Coordinates of C-alpha atoms in Angstrom, one line a residue:
M1 CA 0.0 0.0 0.0
G2 CA 1.4 3.4 -0.9
R3 CA 2.3 6.1 1.6
Y4 CA -0.2 8.6 2.8
D5 CA 0.1 12.1 4.2
A6 CA -2.7 11.5 6.7
F7 CA -5.0 8.8 8.1
I8 CA -8.5 9.7 9.3
S9 CA -9.8 7.7 12.3
Y10 CA -13.5 8.2 13.0
S11 CA -16.8 6.7 14.1
H12 CA -18.4 5.1 11.0
A13 CA -21.8 5.2 12.6
R14 CA -22.0 9.0 13.0
D15 CA -19.1 10.8 11.3
R16 CA -18.9 9.3 7.8
G17 CA -20.2 12.4 6.1
I18 CA -17.9 14.8 7.9
A19 CA -14.9 12.5 7.5
T20 CA -15.5 12.5 3.7
A21 CA -15.8 16.3 3.6
L22 CA -12.6 16.7 5.7
Q23 CA -10.7 14.3 3.5
D24 CA -11.8 16.3 0.4
V25 CA -10.7 19.6 1.9
V26 CA -7.3 18.3 3.2
Q27 CA -6.6 16.6 -0.1
R28 CA -7.5 19.4 -2.4
L29 CA -6.9 22.7 -0.5
G30 CA -4.2 24.6 -2.4
K31 CA -4.2 22.0 -5.2
P32 CA -3.4 23.2 -8.8
W33 CA -6.2 22.2 -11.2
Y34 CA -4.0 19.9 -13.1
Q35 CA -3.2 17.7 -10.1
R36 CA -5.5 15.1 -8.8
R37 CA -4.8 16.0 -5.2
A38 CA -2.4 18.0 -3.1
L39 CA -2.1 15.4 -0.4
R40 CA -2.9 11.7 0.0
V41 CA -5.4 10.9 2.8
F42 CA -6.5 7.4 3.9
R43 CA -10.1 7.1 5.1
D44 CA -11.4 3.6 5.5
D45 CA -15.1 3.5 4.5
T46 CA -15.9 -0.1 5.6
S47 CA -17.3 -1.3 8.9
L48 CA -14.3 -3.0 10.6
A49 CA -16.6 -4.5 13.2
A50 CA -18.2 -6.5 10.4
T51 CA -15.0 -7.3 8.6
P52 CA -12.1 -7.7 11.1
A53 CA -10.0 -9.4 8.5
L54 CA -9.2 -5.9 7.1
W55 CA -7.2 -5.0 10.2
P56 CA -3.8 -5.9 8.5
S57 CA -4.5 -3.5 5.7
I58 CA -5.4 -0.8 8.2
V59 CA -2.2 -1.4 10.0
E60 CA -0.3 -1.0 6.7
A61 CA -2.1 2.3 6.0
L62 CA -1.4 3.6 9.5
E63 CA 2.3 2.7 9.3
G64 CA 2.5 4.3 5.8
S65 CA 1.0 7.7 7.0
R66 CA 2.7 10.8 8.4
F67 CA -0.2 12.1 10.5
L68 CA -3.3 10.7 12.2
I69 CA -6.4 12.9 12.2
L70 CA -8.8 11.7 14.9
L71 CA -12.5 12.8 14.7
A72 CA -13.2 13.0 18.4
S73 CA -16.7 12.2 19.6
P74 CA -18.5 10.1 22.2
E75 CA -19.1 7.5 19.5
A76 CA -15.4 7.4 18.6
A77 CA -14.5 7.3 22.3
A78 CA -16.7 4.2 22.7
S79 CA -15.4 2.5 19.5
H80 CA -13.1 -0.5 20.0
W81 CA -11.7 0.0 16.5
V82 CA -10.9 3.7 16.8
D83 CA -9.1 3.0 20.1
R84 CA -7.2 0.2 18.4
E85 CA -6.1 2.5 15.6
V86 CA -5.0 5.3 18.0
A87 CA -3.2 2.8 20.3
H88 CA -1.3 1.5 17.3
W89 CA -0.4 5.0 16.2
L90 CA 0.9 6.0 19.6
A91 CA 3.0 2.8 19.8
H92 CA 4.6 3.4 16.5
K93 CA 4.4 7.1 15.7
G94 CA 3.9 9.0 18.9
A95 CA 1.4 11.7 19.9
D96 CA 3.2 14.6 18.2
T97 CA 1.8 13.6 14.8
L98 CA -1.8 13.2 16.0
L99 CA -4.3 15.9 15.2
L100 CA -7.8 16.2 16.6
A101 CA -11.1 17.4 15.0
L102 CA -13.9 17.6 17.6
T103 CA -17.3 16.6 16.0
A104 CA -19.3 16.1 19.2
G105 CA -19.0 16.4 23.0
E106 CA -16.8 18.7 25.1
L107 CA -13.1 18.9 25.1
S108 CA -10.9 21.0 27.4
W109 CA -7.2 21.1 28.3
D110 CA -6.2 20.9 32.0
E111 CA -3.0 22.9 32.3
A112 CA -2.4 21.7 35.8
A113 CA -2.7 18.0 34.9
G114 CA -0.9 18.4 31.6
D115 CA -3.6 16.5 29.9
F116 CA -7.2 16.8 28.7
A117 CA -9.8 17.0 31.4
W118 CA -11.0 13.4 31.6
S119 CA -14.5 12.2 32.6
A120 CA -16.9 9.5 31.4
Q121 CA -18.1 12.0 28.8
T122 CA -14.7 12.9 27.4
P123 CA -14.9 12.3 23.6
L124 CA -11.5 10.6 23.3
P125 CA -10.6 6.9 23.1
P126 CA -9.0 5.5 26.3
A127 CA -5.6 5.0 24.6
L128 CA -5.0 8.8 24.6
K129 CA -5.3 9.3 28.3
G130 CA -2.0 10.7 29.7
R131 CA -0.3 10.5 26.4
F132 CA 0.2 14.2 25.6
A133 CA 3.2 16.3 26.8
H134 CA 1.4 19.4 25.7
E135 CA -1.9 20.4 24.2
P136 CA -2.1 19.0 20.7
K137 CA -3.4 20.7 17.6
W138 CA -7.2 20.4 17.5
V139 CA -10.1 22.2 15.7
D140 CA -13.8 22.4 16.6
V141 CA -16.1 21.2 13.8
R142 CA -19.1 20.4 15.9
D143 CA -21.3 22.9 14.0
W144 CA -21.0 20.9 10.8
R145 CA -21.9 17.4 12.1
L146 CA -25.6 17.8 11.4
R147 CA -25.4 20.3 8.7
A148 CA -25.6 19.7 4.9
A149 CA -23.1 22.5 4.3
L150 CA -19.9 20.5 4.8
R151 CA -18.4 22.2 1.8
A152 CA -19.2 25.7 2.9
Q153 CA -16.4 28.2 3.0
D154 CA -16.3 28.4 6.8
F155 CA -15.8 24.6 7.0
V156 CA -13.0 24.9 4.5
A157 CA -11.4 27.6 6.7
R158 CA -11.6 25.5 9.8
A159 CA -10.3 22.4 8.0
A160 CA -7.4 24.5 6.7
D161 CA -5.9 24.4 10.3
L162 CA -5.3 20.7 9.9
A163 CA -4.3 20.8 6.2
A164 CA -1.7 23.4 7.0
V165 CA 0.0 21.2 9.6
V166 CA 0.0 18.2 7.2
R167 CA 1.3 20.4 4.4
G168 CA 4.0 21.9 6.7
M169 CA 3.1 25.5 5.9
P170 CA 1.4 28.4 7.7
R171 CA -2.4 28.4 7.5
E172 CA -2.5 31.9 6.1
D173 CA -0.1 30.9 3.3
L174 CA -2.2 27.9 2.4
L175 CA -5.4 29.9 2.2
S176 CA -3.7 32.6 0.2
E177 CA -2.4 29.9 -2.2
E178 CA -6.0 28.5 -2.5
L179 CA -7.4 31.9 -3.4
R180 CA -4.6 32.5 -5.9
L181 CA -5.3 29.2 -7.5
Q182 CA -9.0 29.8 -7.7
R183 CA -8.4 33.1 -9.5
R184 CA -5.9 31.4 -11.8
A185 CA -8.4 28.7 -12.6
L186 CA -10.7 31.3 -14.2
R187 CA -7.8 32.5 -16.5
L188 CA -6.9 28.9 -17.3
A189 CA -10.4 28.2 -18.3
W190 CA -9.7 30.4 -21.3
S191 CA -6.0 30.1 -21.9
A192 CA -5.6 26.3 -21.4
A193 CA -8.5 25.4 -23.6
A194 CA -7.3 27.8 -26.3
A195 CA -3.7 26.8 -26.2
M196 CA -4.3 23.0 -26.1
L197 CA -7.0 23.0 -28.7
G198 CA -4.8 25.2 -30.9
L199 CA -2.0 22.7 -30.5
A200 CA -4.4 19.9 -31.4
V201 CA -5.2 21.5 -34.7
A202 CA -1.5 22.2 -35.5
A203 CA -0.3 18.8 -34.4
A204 CA -3.1 17.0 -36.2
A205 CA -2.2 18.7 -39.5
A206 CA 1.4 17.8 -39.0
G207 CA 0.4 14.2 -38.4
W208 CA -0.7 13.9 -42.0
M209 CA 2.8 14.9 -43.2
A210 CA 4.8 12.2 -41.5
A211 CA 4.2 9.0 -39.6
N212 CA 6.4 10.0 -36.7
E213 CA 4.4 13.2 -36.3
R214 CA 1.2 11.2 -35.9
D215 CA 1.9 10.4 -32.3
R216 CA 2.4 14.1 -31.6
A217 CA -1.0 14.9 -33.1
L218 CA -2.8 12.3 -31.0
R219 CA -1.0 13.5 -27.8
A220 CA -2.1 17.1 -28.6
L221 CA -5.6 16.0 -29.3
E222 CA -5.6 14.2 -25.9
G223 CA -4.6 17.6 -24.5
G224 CA -7.7 19.0 -26.2
R225 CA -9.8 16.4 -24.4
I226 CA -8.2 17.4 -21.1
A227 CA -8.9 21.0 -21.6
Q228 CA -12.6 20.3 -22.6
S229 CA -12.9 18.0 -19.6
F230 CA -11.6 20.8 -17.4
G231 CA -14.3 23.1 -18.8
F232 CA -16.9 20.4 -17.9
D233 CA -15.6 20.2 -14.4
M234 CA -16.0 24.0 -14.1
V235 CA -19.6 23.8 -15.2
V236 CA -20.5 21.2 -12.6
G237 CA -18.6 23.1 -9.9
G238 CA -20.4 26.3 -10.7
R239 CA -23.6 25.1 -9.1
P240 CA -24.8 27.2 -6.1
A241 CA -22.6 25.1 -3.8
G242 CA -19.6 25.7 -6.0
G243 CA -17.7 28.9 -6.8
F244 CA -18.2 30.0 -10.4
A245 CA -21.0 32.2 -11.8
P246 CA -23.1 30.6 -14.6
E247 CA -22.3 33.6 -16.8
T248 CA -18.6 32.8 -16.6
I249 CA -19.2 29.1 -17.1
G250 CA -21.5 29.7 -20.1
A251 CA -18.8 31.9 -21.7
V252 CA -16.2 29.1 -21.2
V253 CA -18.5 26.6 -22.8
E254 CA -19.3 28.9 -25.8
R255 CA -15.6 29.6 -26.4
S256 CA -14.8 25.9 -26.2
R257 CA -17.6 25.1 -28.7
A258 CA -16.2 27.7 -31.1
M259 CA -12.7 26.4 -30.9
Q260 CA -13.9 22.8 -31.5
Q261 CA -15.0 23.7 -35.0
R262 CA -11.3 24.0 -35.8
L263 CA -11.0 20.2 -35.2
A264 CA -13.0 19.4 -38.3
S265 CA -9.8 18.2 -40.0
T266 CA -9.4 15.5 -37.3
P267 CA -12.6 13.4 -37.5
E268 CA -11.1 10.4 -35.7
M269 CA -11.0 12.3 -32.4
L270 CA -13.8 14.7 -32.9
P271 CA -16.6 12.5 -31.3
D272 CA -14.9 12.3 -27.9
L273 CA -14.6 16.1 -27.7
R274 CA -18.1 16.6 -29.0
R275 CA -19.5 14.3 -26.4
L276 CA -17.7 16.1 -23.6
E277 CA -19.1 19.4 -25.0
A278 CA -22.6 18.0 -24.9
M279 CA -22.2 16.8 -21.3
A280 CA -20.9 20.3 -20.3
L281 CA -23.9 22.0 -22.0
R282 CA -26.3 19.6 -20.2
E283 CA -24.8 20.4 -16.8
L284 CA -24.9 24.1 -17.6
A285 CA -28.7 23.6 -18.3
T286 CA -29.1 22.0 -14.9
T287 CA -27.3 24.9 -13.3
Q288 CA -29.5 27.4 -15.1
L289 CA -32.6 25.4 -13.9
V290 CA -31.3 25.6 -10.4
R291 CA -30.9 29.3 -10.7
G292 CA -34.4 29.8 -12.2
D293 CA -33.4 30.7 -15.8
A294 CA -35.6 28.4 -17.9
A295 CA -34.9 30.1 -21.2
A296 CA -31.1 29.8 -20.8
A297 CA -31.5 26.2 -19.6
L298 CA -33.6 25.3 -22.7
A299 CA -31.0 26.8 -25.0
A300 CA -28.1 24.9 -23.4
A301 CA -30.1 21.6 -23.2
S302 CA -31.2 21.9 -26.8
A303 CA -27.6 22.5 -27.9
S304 CA -26.5 19.4 -25.9
R305 CA -29.3 17.3 -27.6
E306 CA -28.3 18.5 -31.0
I307 CA -24.7 17.3 -30.5
M308 CA -25.7 13.9 -29.2
T309 CA -28.3 13.4 -32.0
A310 CA -25.5 14.0 -34.5
L311 CA -23.2 11.5 -32.7
V312 CA -25.9 8.8 -32.5
A313 CA -26.4 9.3 -36.3
L314 CA -22.8 8.5 -36.8
D315 CA -22.9 5.3 -34.6
G316 CA -26.3 4.1 -33.6
A317 CA -24.9 1.0 -31.9
N318 CA -23.0 3.1 -29.3
R319 CA -25.1 2.5 -26.1
D320 CA -23.2 5.2 -24.1
W321 CA -24.1 7.8 -26.7
R322 CA -27.7 6.7 -26.8
R323 CA -27.9 7.1 -23.0
E324 CA -26.4 10.6 -23.2
L325 CA -29.0 11.4 -25.9
S326 CA -31.8 10.2 -23.6
I327 CA -30.5 12.4 -20.8
A328 CA -30.3 15.4 -23.1
H329 CA -34.0 14.7 -24.1
N330 CA -35.0 14.7 -20.5
R331 CA -33.1 18.0 -19.7
V332 CA -34.9 19.6 -22.7
G333 CA -38.2 18.3 -21.4
E334 CA -37.5 19.7 -17.9
A335 CA -36.7 23.1 -19.4
L336 CA -39.8 23.1 -21.5
L337 CA -42.0 22.3 -18.5
R338 CA -40.4 25.2 -16.6
S339 CA -41.1 27.4 -19.7
G340 CA -44.8 26.5 -19.6
D341 CA -45.0 24.1 -22.6
P342 CA -46.1 20.7 -21.3
A343 CA -47.3 19.4 -24.7
R344 CA -43.8 19.7 -26.2
A345 CA -42.2 18.4 -23.0
L346 CA -44.3 15.2 -23.3
A347 CA -43.1 14.5 -26.8
V348 CA -39.5 15.1 -25.7
F349 CA -39.8 12.8 -22.6
R350 CA -41.3 10.1 -24.8
A351 CA -38.3 10.4 -27.2
G352 CA -36.0 10.0 -24.2
L353 CA -37.9 6.8 -23.2
D354 CA -37.6 5.4 -26.7
E355 CA -33.8 5.8 -26.6
R356 CA -33.6 4.0 -23.2
E357 CA -35.8 1.2 -24.4
R358 CA -33.5 0.7 -27.4
V359 CA -30.5 0.3 -25.1
R360 CA -32.2 -2.1 -22.7
P361 CA -31.9 -5.4 -24.5
A362 CA -28.2 -5.3 -24.9
D363 CA -27.2 -3.2 -21.8
D364 CA -24.8 -4.8 -19.4
D365 CA -25.7 -2.4 -16.6
A366 CA -29.3 -3.5 -16.1
A367 CA -29.7 -1.6 -12.8
Q368 CA -28.8 1.8 -14.3
T369 CA -30.9 1.2 -17.4
G370 CA -33.8 0.2 -15.2
R371 CA -33.4 3.4 -13.2
D372 CA -33.3 5.4 -16.4
I373 CA -36.5 3.9 -17.7
A374 CA -38.2 4.4 -14.4
V375 CA -37.2 8.1 -14.5
S376 CA -38.7 8.5 -18.0
H377 CA -42.0 6.9 -17.1
E378 CA -42.2 9.2 -14.1
R379 CA -41.5 12.3 -16.2
I380 CA -44.2 11.2 -18.7
G381 CA -46.6 10.6 -15.9
D382 CA -46.0 14.1 -14.5
V383 CA -46.8 15.8 -17.8
L384 CA -49.9 13.6 -18.4
L385 CA -51.2 14.6 -15.0
E386 CA -50.6 18.2 -15.7
L387 CA -52.4 17.8 -19.0
G388 CA -55.4 16.4 -17.2
D389 CA -55.1 12.6 -17.8
P390 CA -54.6 11.0 -14.3
D391 CA -55.5 7.5 -15.5
A392 CA -52.7 7.5 -18.1
A393 CA -50.4 9.1 -15.5
R394 CA -51.1 6.3 -13.1
T395 CA -50.1 3.7 -15.6
H396 CA -46.7 5.3 -16.0
Y397 CA -46.3 5.9 -12.3
Q398 CA -47.0 2.2 -11.5
T399 CA -44.5 1.1 -14.1
S400 CA -41.9 3.4 -12.5
L401 CA -42.7 2.2 -9.0
A402 CA -42.4 -1.5 -10.0
L403 CA -39.0 -0.9 -11.5
R404 CA -37.7 1.0 -8.5
R405 CA -39.1 -1.6 -6.0
T406 CA -37.0 -4.2 -7.9
L407 CA -33.9 -2.1 -7.5
V408 CA -34.5 -1.7 -3.7
E409 CA -35.0 -5.4 -3.3
S410 CA -31.7 -6.0 -5.1
D411 CA -29.8 -3.6 -2.8
P412 CA -31.8 -2.4 0.2
A413 CA -29.0 -0.3 1.7
R414 CA -28.3 1.9 -1.4
P415 CA -29.6 5.4 -0.7
Q416 CA -30.2 6.3 -4.3
W417 CA -32.6 3.3 -4.8
L418 CA -34.4 4.2 -1.5
A419 CA -34.8 7.9 -2.6
D420 CA -36.0 6.9 -6.1
L421 CA -38.7 4.6 -4.6
A422 CA -39.8 7.3 -2.3
V423 CA -40.4 9.6 -5.3
S424 CA -42.7 6.9 -6.8
H425 CA -44.7 6.7 -3.6
D426 CA -44.9 10.5 -3.7
R427 CA -46.5 10.3 -7.1
M428 CA -49.0 7.7 -6.1
G429 CA -49.8 9.8 -3.0
R430 CA -50.4 12.9 -5.2
L431 CA -52.8 10.9 -7.4
A432 CA -54.7 9.7 -4.4
E433 CA -54.8 13.2 -2.9
L434 CA -56.2 14.7 -6.2
S435 CA -58.9 12.0 -6.2
G436 CA -59.9 12.7 -2.6
R437 CA -58.6 9.4 -1.2
V438 CA -57.0 10.9 1.9
D439 CA -56.1 7.7 3.7
E440 CA -54.4 6.2 0.6
A441 CA -52.5 9.5 0.1
E442 CA -51.3 9.4 3.8
H443 CA -50.1 5.8 3.4
A444 CA -48.1 6.7 0.3
Y445 CA -46.6 9.8 1.8
A446 CA -45.7 8.0 5.0
A447 CA -44.0 5.2 3.0
A448 CA -42.0 7.9 1.1
R449 CA -40.9 9.5 4.4
E450 CA -39.7 6.2 5.8
L451 CA -37.6 5.4 2.8
R452 CA -36.0 8.9 2.9
R453 CA -35.3 8.5 6.6
R454 CA -33.4 5.4 5.7
A455 CA -31.5 7.2 3.0
V456 CA -30.5 10.0 5.4
Q457 CA -29.4 7.4 7.9
R458 CA -27.1 6.0 5.3
E459 CA -25.7 9.4 4.2
P460 CA -26.6 11.9 7.0
H461 CA -24.8 14.8 5.4
S462 CA -26.3 14.6 1.9
P463 CA -28.1 17.8 0.9
A464 CA -30.2 15.9 -1.7
W465 CA -31.5 13.3 0.8
Q466 CA -32.3 16.0 3.4
R467 CA -34.2 18.1 0.8
D468 CA -36.1 15.0 -0.2
L469 CA -36.9 14.2 3.5
A470 CA -38.2 17.8 3.9
V471 CA -40.6 17.2 0.9
S472 CA -41.9 14.1 2.6
E473 CA -42.5 15.8 5.9
H474 CA -44.3 18.7 4.0
N475 CA -46.5 16.3 2.0
L476 CA -47.4 14.3 5.1
G477 CA -48.2 17.4 7.1
R478 CA -50.5 18.7 4.4
I479 CA -52.5 15.4 4.1
L480 CA -52.7 15.1 7.9
L481 CA -54.3 18.5 8.0
Q482 CA -56.9 17.3 5.6
A483 CA -57.5 14.4 7.8
G484 CA -58.1 16.7 10.8
R485 CA -55.0 15.5 12.7
T486 CA -53.7 19.0 13.5
D487 CA -51.0 18.2 16.1
A488 CA -49.3 15.6 14.0
A489 CA -49.6 17.8 10.9
L490 CA -47.9 20.7 12.6
A491 CA -45.1 18.5 13.9
A492 CA -44.4 17.3 10.3
L493 CA -44.6 20.8 8.8
R494 CA -42.2 22.2 11.4
A495 CA -39.8 19.3 10.8
S496 CA -39.9 20.1 7.1
L497 CA -39.3 23.8 7.8
A498 CA -36.3 23.1 10.0
L499 CA -34.6 21.0 7.3
R500 CA -35.3 23.5 4.6
E501 CA -34.0 26.4 6.7
A502 CA -30.7 24.6 7.2
L503 CA -30.3 23.9 3.5
A504 CA -31.3 27.5 2.5
Q505 CA -28.7 28.9 4.9
A506 CA -26.0 26.5 3.6
Y507 CA -26.7 27.4 -0.1
P508 CA -28.0 31.0 -0.2
D509 CA -27.7 31.2 -4.0
D510 CA -30.0 28.2 -4.7
V511 CA -33.4 29.7 -5.6
R512 CA -35.1 26.4 -5.1
L513 CA -34.0 26.1 -1.5
Q514 CA -35.1 29.6 -0.7
T515 CA -38.6 29.0 -2.2
D516 CA -38.8 25.7 -0.3
V517 CA -38.6 27.7 2.9
V518 CA -41.3 30.0 1.5
G519 CA -43.5 27.0 0.9
S520 CA -43.1 25.7 4.4
L521 CA -43.8 29.1 5.9
V522 CA -47.0 29.6 3.9
E523 CA -48.3 26.1 4.7
L524 CA -47.7 26.6 8.4
A525 CA -49.4 30.0 8.3
R526 CA -52.4 28.4 6.5
A527 CA -52.6 25.8 9.3
G528 CA -52.9 28.6 11.8
D529 CA -49.4 28.4 13.2
R530 CA -48.2 32.0 13.8
P531 CA -49.7 33.2 10.5
R532 CA -48.6 36.8 10.6
A533 CA -45.0 36.0 11.5
H534 CA -44.7 33.3 8.9
Y535 CA -46.4 35.3 6.1
E536 CA -44.1 38.3 6.8
R537 CA -41.0 36.1 6.7
A538 CA -42.1 34.4 3.5
L539 CA -42.7 37.8 1.9
A540 CA -39.2 39.0 3.0
I541 CA -37.6 36.0 1.4
L542 CA -39.4 36.6 -1.9
R543 CA -38.4 40.2 -2.0
R544 CA -34.8 39.2 -1.3
L545 CA -34.8 36.9 -4.4
D546 CA -35.4 40.1 -6.4
G547 CA -37.0 38.7 -9.5
R548 CA -34.9 35.5 -9.8
L549 CA -37.9 33.2 -9.8
D550 CA -39.1 31.5 -13.0
V551 CA -42.7 32.1 -11.8
N552 CA -44.6 35.4 -11.6
Q553 CA -43.0 36.6 -8.4
T554 CA -45.1 39.8 -8.3
E555 CA -48.3 37.8 -8.2
W556 CA -46.9 35.5 -5.5
E557 CA -45.9 38.5 -3.4
G558 CA -49.3 40.1 -4.0
A559 CA -51.1 37.0 -2.8
I560 CA -49.2 36.9 0.5
E561 CA -49.7 40.6 1.0
Q562 CA -53.4 40.1 0.6
L563 CA -53.4 37.2 3.1
L564 CA -51.6 39.5 5.6
A565 CA -54.1 42.2 5.1
E566 CA -56.9 39.8 5.9
L567 CA -55.4 38.7 9.2
P568 CA -56.8 40.3 12.4
P569 CA -54.5 42.9 13.9

């Protein structure tokens, strides 16, 4: 096993999410874009209690690491395996290379005793008692244990304390280097792509002149792929939780597209670059949907679909290309729905389903294909319901639910399968609610909530699963109100609001998350829970969004103002 700069020891039961985030920050902070990582960090993601035979490999990783980062918590203190890792480290490396990150509990240094203040609640494993000659380096990350915002800037700043020790440089220098590299990345988005793609054209032309130049041409074209892939990474990173504005990302994509026309003389490599371009455009469309710009999303998604349509025309047997085309169809359909054109969206979603059905007979990845087909049936059902055909919608929803249930049965612990099946139960609940079958709707929404709770238990720091759980709490609260069970309804609605507030605070630029909070506030106000306070806060959030909604914000604000006016003083 290769050498590591650090080994993370933690409670798998409670701190997997924060351990993953810490690993990411320590590995990548101050990392030039062209390197995979700045440091190598070992984080075992298995349950050693279930697989003790892995201990020799853990020992090898410990002995091959320069630092041990212990995530201190009551759970870690009670863990036999954490104590064993720490004891091995102390026996072979000593306490001077052990760093602490406090995730739960209380930790204080006793100067008189020359040790931490020990009690039954001290969040440290027993092996550490009396082992420090002086107070070790430690940081407090308790605020992030139950938050979705593990990648927020304040968490990065806190984790930089540990990364700087491992890197052997002052914290201020490390953060300054990170800022410099972020700024440089914007310049590289232009210059690297331009230079590499320019070299690709020149080298490819030279390749036709002599056989020994052919290798140079292919190497340069590979550089073009790297540059384009970097642009794609920027698009994905530019989501609200990332760092780049969509306008900048869009400009990078457009410049990259223009430069790719210069590769027309090298058709043997063009498809790879074109596919990457289509993927980047598709992700840009997703970013624009998140930010509420349906028109820009439709333009980007349509351009992505155009590219993939052309590639499939070149090689209809390429299953990967057909899957990419089906995804592009769906993204166009989503943008059309946001734009208020459900009829066209229905046709596009059906085209996406057709592509996925073509891949199905010969596809080696049956699980992924089954999931794709389930998504297509769900999208079609959504539009049919919006167009006033609930019976046809039910048929598609039931097909989707059956496919997803099969996936859960094949792997009950996989969070994505649990979350997908919860969505299908939501759709069945919505149909029942629209038909006035309150008991049936409550049963479906409760099933969805249970599945999402299981997903959150598996990945407690996933923003996606937490947002989904908030949806389930909201749906269940609404239907319980209809059933006249006010106390249970308010409890569910408040749980939904708490989840949504945490996410909105973590990602303030995500329009969807801000409007989620508005939805919870309005629902609670309608239920009679502090209506004036909730309506006023909902109105303040809408005004802060300042026209960024893809719905008529003025009408929404006006409706809430009217409701406020009707309330007794």
